[in-house]
PDB file of C-alpha atoms in Angstrom:
ATOM      1  CA  UNK A 225       0.019  -0.007  -0.060  1.00 95.00           C
ATOM      2  CA  UNK A 226       1.205   3.568  -0.628  1.00 97.00           C
ATOM      3  CA  UNK A 227       2.313   5.748   2.230  1.00 97.00           C
ATOM      4  CA  UNK A 228       2.909   9.493   2.639  1.00 97.00           C
ATOM      5  CA  UNK A 229       5.735  10.711   4.816  1.00 96.00           C
ATOM      6  CA  UNK A 230       6.591  14.198   6.246  1.00 94.00           C
ATOM      7  CA  UNK A 231       9.779  15.864   5.120  1.00 90.00           C
ATOM      8  CA  UNK A 232      11.764  14.982   8.233  1.00 93.00           C
ATOM      9  CA  UNK A 233      10.443  11.412   8.456  1.00 94.00           C
ATOM     10  CA  UNK A 234       8.768  11.584  11.766  1.00 96.00           C
ATOM     11  CA  UNK A 235       5.314  10.764  10.331  1.00 97.00           C
ATOM     12  CA  UNK A 236       3.955   8.069   8.082  1.00 97.00           C
ATOM     13  CA  UNK A 237       0.369   7.510   6.946  1.00 98.00           C
ATOM     14  CA  UNK A 238      -0.658   4.479   4.878  1.00 98.00           C
ATOM     15  CA  UNK A 239      -3.483   4.400   2.359  1.00 98.00           C
ATOM     16  CA  UNK A 240      -5.671   1.600   1.296  1.00 97.00           C
ATOM     17  CA  UNK A 241      -4.063   1.087  -2.153  1.00 97.00           C
ATOM     18  CA  UNK A 242      -0.896   1.655  -4.123  1.00 97.00           C
ATOM     19  CA  UNK A 243      -2.778   3.713  -6.790  1.00 97.00           C
ATOM     20  CA  UNK A 244      -4.866   6.873  -6.325  1.00 97.00           C
ATOM     21  CA  UNK A 245      -8.416   6.728  -7.359  1.00 98.00           C
ATOM     22  CA  UNK A 246      -7.628   9.555  -9.767  1.00 98.00           C
ATOM     23  CA  UNK A 247      -5.065  12.375 -10.083  1.00 97.00           C
ATOM     24  CA  UNK A 248      -5.506  15.953 -11.291  1.00 97.00           C
ATOM     25  CA  UNK A 249      -3.543  19.196 -11.774  1.00 96.00           C
ATOM     26  CA  UNK A 250      -4.892  22.305 -10.184  1.00 96.00           C
ATOM     27  CA  UNK A 251      -3.971  25.895 -10.863  1.00 95.00           C
ATOM     28  CA  UNK A 252      -6.386  27.456  -8.404  1.00 93.00           C
ATOM     29  CA  UNK A 253      -5.433  30.030  -5.893  1.00 88.00           C
ATOM     30  CA  UNK A 254      -6.756  27.997  -2.933  1.00 88.00           C
ATOM     31  CA  UNK A 255      -4.360  25.121  -3.387  1.00 90.00           C
ATOM     32  CA  UNK A 256      -1.385  27.550  -3.457  1.00 89.00           C
ATOM     33  CA  UNK A 257      -2.794  29.461  -0.461  1.00 86.00           C
ATOM     34  CA  UNK A 258      -3.254  26.471   1.692  1.00 86.00           C
ATOM     35  CA  UNK A 259       0.333  25.110   1.122  1.00 86.00           C
ATOM     36  CA  UNK A 260       1.807  28.601   1.181  1.00 82.00           C
ATOM     37  CA  UNK A 261       0.545  29.166   4.682  1.00 82.00           C
ATOM     38  CA  UNK A 262       3.021  26.425   5.768  1.00 84.00           C
ATOM     39  CA  UNK A 263       5.798  27.870   3.668  1.00 70.00           C
ATOM     40  CA  UNK A 264       5.594  31.013   5.851  1.00 66.00           C
ATOM     41  CA  UNK A 265       6.077  28.804   8.941  1.00 68.00           C
ATOM     42  CA  UNK A 266       9.101  27.084   7.636  1.00 65.00           C
ATOM     43  CA  UNK A 267       7.596  24.476   5.288  1.00 63.00           C
ATOM     44  CA  UNK A 268       8.700  23.629   1.786  1.00 63.00           C
ATOM     45  CA  UNK A 269       8.798  26.358  -0.813  1.00 63.00           C
ATOM     46  CA  UNK A 270       6.018  26.235  -3.301  1.00 68.00           C
ATOM     47  CA  UNK A 271       6.885  27.783  -6.637  1.00 69.00           C
ATOM     48  CA  UNK A 272       3.772  28.756  -8.632  1.00 75.00           C
ATOM     49  CA  UNK A 273       5.309  28.093 -12.077  1.00 81.00           C
ATOM     50  CA  UNK A 274       3.581  24.674 -12.299  1.00 91.00           C
ATOM     51  CA  UNK A 275       0.222  23.276 -11.011  1.00 94.00           C
ATOM     52  CA  UNK A 276      -0.358  21.592  -7.737  1.00 94.00           C
ATOM     53  CA  UNK A 277      -1.039  17.843  -8.197  1.00 94.00           C
ATOM     54  CA  UNK A 278      -3.966  16.239  -6.292  1.00 96.00           C
ATOM     55  CA  UNK A 279      -4.038  12.549  -5.760  1.00 97.00           C
ATOM     56  CA  UNK A 280      -7.281  11.194  -4.357  1.00 98.00           C
ATOM     57  CA  UNK A 281      -7.294   8.178  -2.047  1.00 98.00           C
ATOM     58  CA  UNK A 282     -10.001   6.435   0.049  1.00 98.00           C
ATOM     59  CA  UNK A 283     -10.767   8.218   3.253  1.00 98.00           C
ATOM     60  CA  UNK A 284      -9.381   5.370   5.355  1.00 98.00           C
ATOM     61  CA  UNK A 285      -5.942   6.140   6.817  1.00 98.00           C
ATOM     62  CA  UNK A 286      -3.609   4.155   8.872  1.00 98.00           C
ATOM     63  CA  UNK A 287      -1.304   6.444  11.001  1.00 98.00           C
ATOM     64  CA  UNK A 288       1.884   4.252  11.192  1.00 98.00           C
ATOM     65  CA  UNK A 289       3.753   6.761  13.191  1.00 98.00           C
ATOM     66  CA  UNK A 290       3.785  10.383  14.232  1.00 98.00           C
ATOM     67  CA  UNK A 291       0.129  10.769  15.306  1.00 97.00           C
ATOM     68  CA  UNK A 292       1.223  13.322  17.924  1.00 97.00           C
ATOM     69  CA  UNK A 293       2.655  15.520  15.103  1.00 97.00           C
ATOM     70  CA  UNK A 294      -0.651  15.908  13.299  1.00 98.00           C
ATOM     71  CA  UNK A 295      -2.466  19.206  13.242  1.00 96.00           C
ATOM     72  CA  UNK A 296      -5.278  20.765  11.237  1.00 97.00           C
ATOM     73  CA  UNK A 297      -6.240  24.105   9.740  1.00 95.00           C
ATOM     74  CA  UNK A 298      -8.495  25.997   7.447  1.00 93.00           C
ATOM     75  CA  UNK A 299      -8.110  29.252   5.626  1.00 91.00           C
ATOM     76  CA  UNK A 300     -11.262  30.902   6.910  1.00 91.00           C
ATOM     77  CA  UNK A 301     -13.711  30.192   9.721  1.00 91.00           C
ATOM     78  CA  UNK A 302     -16.707  29.699   7.432  1.00 91.00           C
ATOM     79  CA  UNK A 303     -15.164  26.997   5.224  1.00 91.00           C
ATOM     80  CA  UNK A 304     -15.587  23.215   5.689  1.00 93.00           C
ATOM     81  CA  UNK A 305     -12.304  22.479   3.761  1.00 94.00           C
ATOM     82  CA  UNK A 306      -9.898  21.197   6.422  1.00 96.00           C
ATOM     83  CA  UNK A 307      -6.150  20.629   5.868  1.00 96.00           C
ATOM     84  CA  UNK A 308      -3.878  18.197   7.627  1.00 96.00           C
ATOM     85  CA  UNK A 309      -0.102  18.976   8.238  1.00 95.00           C
ATOM     86  CA  UNK A 310       2.713  18.026  10.635  1.00 95.00           C
ATOM     87  CA  UNK A 311       4.165  20.249  13.418  1.00 94.00           C
ATOM     88  CA  UNK A 312       7.631  18.659  13.211  1.00 94.00           C
ATOM     89  CA  UNK A 313       8.477  20.105   9.853  1.00 91.00           C
ATOM     90  CA  UNK A 314       5.379  21.933   8.608  1.00 90.00           C
ATOM     91  CA  UNK A 315       4.718  19.372   5.828  1.00 91.00           C
ATOM     92  CA  UNK A 316       1.354  19.656   4.107  1.00 92.00           C
ATOM     93  CA  UNK A 317      -0.355  16.298   3.861  1.00 95.00           C
ATOM     94  CA  UNK A 318      -3.902  16.195   2.645  1.00 96.00           C
ATOM     95  CA  UNK A 319      -7.365  17.810   2.898  1.00 96.00           C
ATOM     96  CA  UNK A 320     -11.144  17.011   2.973  1.00 97.00           C
ATOM     97  CA  UNK A 321     -13.677  18.930   1.060  1.00 95.00           C
ATOM     98  CA  UNK A 322     -17.469  18.753   1.236  1.00 95.00           C
ATOM     99  CA  UNK A 323     -17.557  17.872  -2.379  1.00 93.00           C
ATOM    100  CA  UNK A 324     -15.793  14.616  -1.699  1.00 95.00           C
ATOM    101  CA  UNK A 325     -18.869  13.284   0.230  1.00 94.00           C
ATOM    102  CA  UNK A 326     -16.457  12.100   2.960  1.00 95.00           C
ATOM    103  CA  UNK A 327     -15.299   9.199   0.822  1.00 98.00           C
ATOM    104  CA  UNK A 328     -11.865  10.453  -0.272  1.00 98.00           C
ATOM    105  CA  UNK A 329      -8.940  12.733   0.759  1.00 98.00           C
ATOM    106  CA  UNK A 330      -7.020  14.891  -1.577  1.00 97.00           C
ATOM    107  CA  UNK A 331      -3.282  14.533  -1.148  1.00 96.00           C
ATOM    108  CA  UNK A 332      -1.734  17.749  -2.523  1.00 92.00           C
ATOM    109  CA  UNK A 333       1.810  17.866  -3.732  1.00 89.00           C
ATOM    110  CA  UNK A 334       4.182  19.747  -6.180  1.00 85.00           C
ATOM    111  CA  UNK A 335       6.929  18.784  -8.500  1.00 82.00           C
ATOM    112  CA  UNK A 336       9.292  20.865  -6.286  1.00 78.00           C
ATOM    113  CA  UNK A 337       8.644  18.576  -3.205  1.00 79.00           C
ATOM    114  CA  UNK A 338      11.115  15.776  -2.465  1.00 74.00           C
ATOM    115  CA  UNK A 339       9.923  12.457  -4.025  1.00 64.00           C
ATOM    116  CA  UNK A 340      10.712  10.690  -0.788  1.00 68.00           C
ATOM    117  CA  UNK A 341       7.379  11.959   0.531  1.00 87.00           C
ATOM    118  CA  UNK A 342       5.694   8.858  -1.041  1.00 93.00           C
ATOM    119  CA  UNK A 343       6.594   5.251  -0.903  1.00 94.00           C
ATOM    120  CA  UNK A 344       5.023   2.181  -2.684  1.00 95.00           C
ATOM    121  CA  UNK A 345       2.878   4.468  -4.827  1.00 95.00           C
ATOM    122  CA  UNK A 346       2.225   3.789  -8.427  1.00 94.00           C
ATOM    123  CA  UNK A 347       2.626   7.098 -10.371  1.00 90.00           C
ATOM    124  CA  UNK A 348      -0.592   8.036 -12.118  1.00 94.00           C
ATOM    125  CA  UNK A 349      -0.761  10.715 -14.856  1.00 95.00           C
ATOM    126  CA  UNK A 350      -3.287  13.587 -14.323  1.00 97.00           C
ATOM    127  CA  UNK A 351      -6.693  13.096 -15.939  1.00 97.00           C
ATOM    128  CA  UNK A 352      -7.588  16.813 -16.066  1.00 97.00           C
ATOM    129  CA  UNK A 353      -6.473  20.381 -15.058  1.00 98.00           C
ATOM    130  CA  UNK A 354      -8.716  22.482 -12.869  1.00 98.00           C
ATOM    131  CA  UNK A 355      -8.910  26.334 -12.889  1.00 97.00           C
ATOM    132  CA  UNK A 356      -6.367  27.075 -15.575  1.00 97.00           C
ATOM    133  CA  UNK A 357      -7.520  30.744 -15.588  1.00 95.00           C
ATOM    134  CA  UNK A 358      -5.642  31.305 -12.332  1.00 95.00           C
ATOM    135  CA  UNK A 359      -2.409  30.886 -14.293  1.00 95.00           C
ATOM    136  CA  UNK A 360      -0.976  33.286 -16.825  1.00 94.00           C
ATOM    137  CA  UNK A 361      -1.014  32.386 -20.487  1.00 94.00           C
ATOM    138  CA  UNK A 362       2.817  32.145 -20.366  1.00 94.00           C
ATOM    139  CA  UNK A 363       2.657  29.598 -17.496  1.00 93.00           C
ATOM    140  CA  UNK A 364       0.040  27.633 -19.346  1.00 95.00           C
ATOM    141  CA  UNK A 365       1.993  27.522 -22.470  1.00 95.00           C
ATOM    142  CA  UNK A 366       4.592  25.388 -20.626  1.00 94.00           C
ATOM    143  CA  UNK A 367       2.051  22.754 -19.568  1.00 95.00           C
ATOM    144  CA  UNK A 368       0.608  19.744 -21.477  1.00 95.00           C
ATOM    145  CA  UNK A 369      -1.646  21.277 -24.134  1.00 95.00           C
ATOM    146  CA  UNK A 370      -3.706  18.049 -24.591  1.00 95.00           C
ATOM    147  CA  UNK A 371      -4.822  17.819 -20.943  1.00 97.00           C
ATOM    148  CA  UNK A 372      -8.622  18.547 -20.488  1.00 97.00           C
ATOM    149  CA  UNK A 373      -9.236  21.746 -18.568  1.00 98.00           C
ATOM    150  CA  UNK A 374     -12.273  22.593 -16.409  1.00 98.00           C
ATOM    151  CA  UNK A 375     -13.258  25.646 -14.387  1.00 97.00           C
ATOM    152  CA  UNK A 376     -16.156  27.382 -12.729  1.00 95.00           C
ATOM    153  CA  UNK A 377     -17.530  30.377 -14.719  1.00 95.00           C
ATOM    154  CA  UNK A 378     -19.061  33.559 -13.480  1.00 93.00           C
ATOM    155  CA  UNK A 379     -22.545  31.873 -13.503  1.00 94.00           C
ATOM    156  CA  UNK A 380     -21.164  29.248 -10.993  1.00 93.00           C
ATOM    157  CA  UNK A 381     -21.307  26.582 -13.748  1.00 96.00           C
ATOM    158  CA  UNK A 382     -18.503  24.089 -14.580  1.00 97.00           C
ATOM    159  CA  UNK A 383     -17.252  24.598 -18.084  1.00 98.00           C
ATOM    160  CA  UNK A 384     -14.238  23.310 -19.943  1.00 98.00           C
ATOM    161  CA  UNK A 385     -12.217  22.766 -23.063  1.00 96.00           C
ATOM    162  CA  UNK A 386     -10.608  19.756 -24.732  1.00 96.00           C
ATOM    163  CA  UNK A 387     -12.037  16.669 -26.327  1.00 95.00           C
ATOM    164  CA  UNK A 388     -14.539  15.003 -24.078  1.00 97.00           C
ATOM    165  CA  UNK A 389     -14.093  17.380 -21.194  1.00 98.00           C
ATOM    166  CA  UNK A 390     -17.586  16.799 -19.950  1.00 98.00           C
ATOM    167  CA  UNK A 391     -17.234  13.069 -19.728  1.00 98.00           C
ATOM    168  CA  UNK A 392     -13.786  13.424 -18.204  1.00 98.00           C
ATOM    169  CA  UNK A 393     -15.118  15.724 -15.537  1.00 98.00           C
ATOM    170  CA  UNK A 394     -18.079  13.380 -14.782  1.00 98.00           C
ATOM    171  CA  UNK A 395     -15.575  10.492 -14.331  1.00 98.00           C
ATOM    172  CA  UNK A 396     -13.535  12.648 -12.015  1.00 98.00           C
ATOM    173  CA  UNK A 397     -16.524  13.479  -9.745  1.00 97.00           C
ATOM    174  CA  UNK A 398     -17.640   9.806  -9.751  1.00 98.00           C
ATOM    175  CA  UNK A 399     -14.102   8.755  -8.732  1.00 98.00           C
ATOM    176  CA  UNK A 400     -13.856  11.187  -5.832  1.00 98.00           C
ATOM    177  CA  UNK A 401     -17.333  10.571  -4.413  1.00 98.00           C
ATOM    178  CA  UNK A 402     -17.928   6.856  -4.915  1.00 98.00           C
ATOM    179  CA  UNK A 403     -18.392   4.915  -1.660  1.00 97.00           C
ATOM    180  CA  UNK A 404     -15.407   3.426   0.197  1.00 97.00           C
ATOM    181  CA  UNK A 405     -15.301  -0.414  -0.159  1.00 95.00           C
ATOM    182  CA  UNK A 406     -16.338  -2.325   2.984  1.00 95.00           C
ATOM    183  CA  UNK A 407     -13.694  -3.908   5.278  1.00 95.00           C
ATOM    184  CA  UNK A 408     -10.851  -1.478   4.718  1.00 96.00           C
ATOM    185  CA  UNK A 409      -8.379  -0.994   7.619  1.00 95.00           C
ATOM    186  CA  UNK A 410      -7.986   2.584   9.057  1.00 97.00           C
ATOM    187  CA  UNK A 411      -9.719   5.714  10.299  1.00 98.00           C
ATOM    188  CA  UNK A 412     -11.330   8.464   8.418  1.00 98.00           C
ATOM    189  CA  UNK A 413      -9.823  12.003   8.250  1.00 98.00           C
ATOM    190  CA  UNK A 414     -12.677  13.177  10.367  1.00 98.00           C
ATOM    191  CA  UNK A 415     -12.058  10.487  13.027  1.00 98.00           C
ATOM    192  CA  UNK A 416      -8.401  11.514  13.260  1.00 98.00           C
ATOM    193  CA  UNK A 417      -9.493  15.136  13.752  1.00 98.00           C
ATOM    194  CA  UNK A 418     -11.868  14.020  16.559  1.00 97.00           C
ATOM    195  CA  UNK A 419      -9.166  11.949  18.141  1.00 97.00           C
ATOM    196  CA  UNK A 420      -6.829  14.860  18.143  1.00 96.00           C
ATOM    197  CA  UNK A 421      -9.271  17.008  20.140  1.00 96.00           C
ATOM    198  CA  UNK A 422     -11.168  18.578  17.207  1.00 96.00           C
ATOM    199  CA  UNK A 423      -8.618  21.418  17.209  1.00 96.00           C
ATOM    200  CA  UNK A 424      -8.695  23.173  13.838  1.00 96.00           C
ATOM    201  CA  UNK A 425      -6.609  26.282  13.407  1.00 93.00           C
ATOM    202  CA  UNK A 426      -8.140  29.180  11.381  1.00 93.00           C
ATOM    203  CA  UNK A 427      -5.517  30.974   9.412  1.00 87.00           C
ATOM    204  CA  UNK A 428      -7.476  34.194   9.169  1.00 76.00           C
ATOM    205  CA  UNK A 429      -7.476  34.817   5.347  1.00 68.00           C
ATOM    206  CA  UNK A 430     -10.003  37.347   4.163  1.00 60.00           C
ATOM    207  CA  UNK A 431     -11.664  35.059   1.598  1.00 57.00           C
ATOM    208  CA  UNK A 432     -11.444  31.729  -0.109  1.00 54.00           C
ATOM    209  CA  UNK A 433     -12.282  30.736  -3.647  1.00 55.00           C
ATOM    210  CA  UNK A 434     -13.633  27.319  -4.315  1.00 47.00           C
ATOM    211  CA  UNK A 435     -11.327  24.552  -5.455  1.00 46.00           C
ATOM    212  CA  UNK A 436     -11.716  20.824  -5.767  1.00 44.00           C
TER     213      UNK A 436
END
């Protein structure tokens, strides 16, 4: 099974499989904000020259070691998006989002992060790119031009471009919201938050735009 580690090696969390349910690229400001908060506290630098990569796993987690290093935060008090990180080295780990229907966690990473953060994980190419409009045309020109792109327009409707983008986006939503198989070992993200005292730090940002 795949595992995620913090930068200093004090924490390890094991997933239920060696392959994510699905993988995406995201250019949205929220993904950069949530990880950037930890950069200011001494975490890994996050260049915005390439997208954040989100890998979606079942919301069943086995904390192998470092449970006492786990903390949680959100950008603003009103949001239900909760992020998990470590206090030992300020490593961003993963998040839950109401849109995942409590069935998956999104493990956010970046090409600049050390590859040693993951073990026993089968690399999966991204299926789509979200919120490309948050990147400049110059940055987008350096990315894979054949990847389907999807974003939310001013009428709060998901739109996109690329061959079969609607079907690709439907598959993405199905993958991140389908039920967790019965009998899997581990705790949910929410159960770990509860076990750690339900302490969720609010970072105090003025606003938060939506991001899957």
